Amino acid sequence: MQDTIRKAELGDIPRIQELCAEIWDGGDYIPHVVSDWIRDPEGDFCVVEVMDDGPDEHTGLGVPNGRPARASHIATLGKLTILNGQDGWLEGLRGNTEYKGQGYAQKLTSYFIEKARARNLRSLRLATYYGNSESIHILHKYGFRE
């Protein structure tokens, strides 16, 4: 599978809403702010887009789960917001359960850290649910402290 980190676009909204519908029993706030985040000049709202492999060369059939060949999906999304020109705030980090454990969340986290460094931000912060051990593990790996 090929993957690309890119800025979220208005055309992504239905897929973002679908991904977020599984979070907090459908109570995720992101579907309510997604349009604003895409248009926000002070932030980078990005997705990791995954392009599924094409049809099997031996059978000619598409990929599992009934998806068409070469379909793209959002594996992970998140936003880096710049506060007061000096500090970064990571928010809305979400992962598609179909791509769990494949490193896309780490890839996006690393991307945002590099963006923060390139902007010479004084700090990079975030909040996460204390029971989200997977996210906390990734964040500790990158040097975040509690």
C-alpha positions as semicolon CSV with decimal commas, in nm:
position;residue;x (nm);y (nm);z (nm)
1;M;0,000;0,000;0,000
2;Q;0,114;0,351;-0,078
3;D;0,053;0,632;0,166
4;T;0,069;1,009;0,148
5;I;0,046;1,279;0,412
6;R;-0,143;1,574;0,272
7;K;-0,363;1,865;0,379
8;A;-0,724;1,770;0,430
9;E;-0,962;1,900;0,164
10;L;-1,333;1,977;0,160
11;G;-1,385;1,664;-0,052
12;D;-1,251;1,456;0,239
13;I;-1,533;1,558;0,473
14;P;-1,758;1,254;0,411
15;R;-1,468;1,015;0,477
16;I;-1,362;1,208;0,787
17;Q;-1,719;1,200;0,919
18;E;-1,736;0,826;0,855
19;L;-1,409;0,768;1,042
20;C;-1,522;0,983;1,336
21;A;-1,864;0,815;1,358
22;E;-1,693;0,522;1,531
23;I;-1,530;0,741;1,797
24;W;-1,696;0,806;2,134
25;D;-2,011;0,628;2,018
26;G;-2,062;0,886;1,746
27;G;-2,008;1,180;1,982
28;D;-1,678;1,302;1,836
29;Y;-1,656;1,680;1,795
30;I;-1,450;1,675;1,475
31;P;-1,747;1,647;1,233
32;H;-1,868;1,979;1,379
33;V;-1,539;2,162;1,317
34;V;-1,395;1,986;1,012
35;S;-1,487;2,261;0,762
36;D;-1,334;2,529;0,985
37;W;-1,019;2,323;1,035
38;I;-0,972;2,275;0,662
39;R;-1,000;2,651;0,607
40;D;-0,786;2,750;0,910
41;P;-0,483;2,952;0,790
42;E;-0,309;2,908;1,128
43;G;-0,314;2,532;1,125
44;D;-0,229;2,222;0,930
45;F;-0,517;1,975;0,923
46;C;-0,374;1,669;0,754
47;V;-0,467;1,316;0,662
48;V;-0,263;1,008;0,588
49;E;-0,423;0,877;0,272
50;V;-0,362;0,512;0,190
51;M;-0,398;0,379;-0,161
52;D;-0,493;0,012;-0,155
53;D;-0,304;-0,223;-0,381
54;G;-0,467;-0,301;-0,714
55;P;-0,630;-0,628;-0,809
56;D;-0,451;-0,954;-0,741
57;E;-0,241;-1,031;-1,048
58;H;-0,335;-1,399;-1,037
59;T;-0,709;-1,376;-0,979
60;G;-0,784;-1,026;-1,107
61;L;-0,995;-0,968;-0,795
62;G;-0,989;-0,650;-0,594
63;V;-0,866;-0,610;-0,239
64;P;-1,041;-0,759;0,066
65;N;-1,350;-0,609;0,229
66;G;-1,521;-0,566;-0,107
67;R;-1,329;-0,248;-0,185
68;P;-1,265;-0,163;-0,548
69;A;-0,911;-0,192;-0,676
70;R;-0,691;0,114;-0,611
71;A;-0,932;0,276;-0,367
72;S;-0,796;0,542;-0,133
73;H;-0,882;0,563;0,236
74;I;-0,797;0,792;0,525
75;A;-0,588;0,595;0,773
76;T;-0,515;0,875;1,020
77;L;-0,591;1,243;1,060
78;G;-0,488;1,525;1,290
79;K;-0,427;1,896;1,319
80;L;-0,134;2,112;1,421
81;T;-0,256;2,453;1,532
82;I;-0,017;2,742;1,592
83;L;-0,097;2,941;1,905
84;N;0,039;3,293;1,959
85;G;0,295;3,232;1,682
86;Q;0,522;3,040;1,920
87;D;0,349;2,727;2,044
88;G;0,198;2,430;1,868
89;W;-0,112;2,239;1,970
90;L;-0,178;1,891;1,833
91;E;-0,546;1,808;1,822
92;G;-0,795;1,574;1,668
93;L;-0,554;1,286;1,619
94;R;-0,774;1,001;1,499
95;G;-0,706;0,664;1,345
96;N;-0,911;0,440;1,120
97;T;-0,951;0,105;1,300
98;E;-0,894;-0,081;0,973
99;Y;-0,536;0,049;0,968
100;K;-0,462;0,015;1,339
101;G;-0,110;-0,096;1,425
102;Q;0,035;-0,018;1,083
103;G;0,236;0,288;1,188
104;Y;0,026;0,562;1,030
105;A;-0,036;0,744;1,360
106;Q;0,338;0,745;1,428
107;K;0,406;0,872;1,078
108;L;0,163;1,163;1,119
109;T;0,296;1,245;1,467
110;S;0,651;1,254;1,331
111;Y;0,537;1,476;1,044
112;F;0,381;1,727;1,284
113;I;0,691;1,726;1,506
114;E;0,906;1,808;1,202
115;K;0,665;2,088;1,101
116;A;0,690;2,232;1,453
117;R;1,070;2,219;1,441
118;A;1,076;2,383;1,098
119;R;0,866;2,669;1,239
120;N;1,096;2,697;1,544
121;L;0,804;2,663;1,781
122;R;0,881;2,706;2,149
123;S;0,662;2,411;2,251
124;L;0,436;2,142;2,111
125;R;0,151;2,027;2,335
126;L;-0,161;1,817;2,330
127;A;-0,418;1,651;2,550
128;T;-0,525;1,290;2,526
129;Y;-0,747;1,055;2,720
130;Y;-0,550;0,902;3,008
131;G;-0,668;0,552;2,912
132;N;-0,544;0,579;2,555
133;S;-0,234;0,369;2,611
134;E;-0,151;0,337;2,241
135;S;-0,137;0,714;2,189
136;I;0,052;0,767;2,513
137;H;0,309;0,505;2,407
138;I;0,363;0,683;2,073
139;L;0,393;1,022;2,245
140;H;0,647;0,897;2,499
141;K;0,847;0,751;2,212
142;Y;0,877;1,103;2,067
143;G;0,975;1,261;2,398
144;F;0,645;1,408;2,514
145;R;0,608;1,434;2,892
146;E;0,303;1,418;3,116
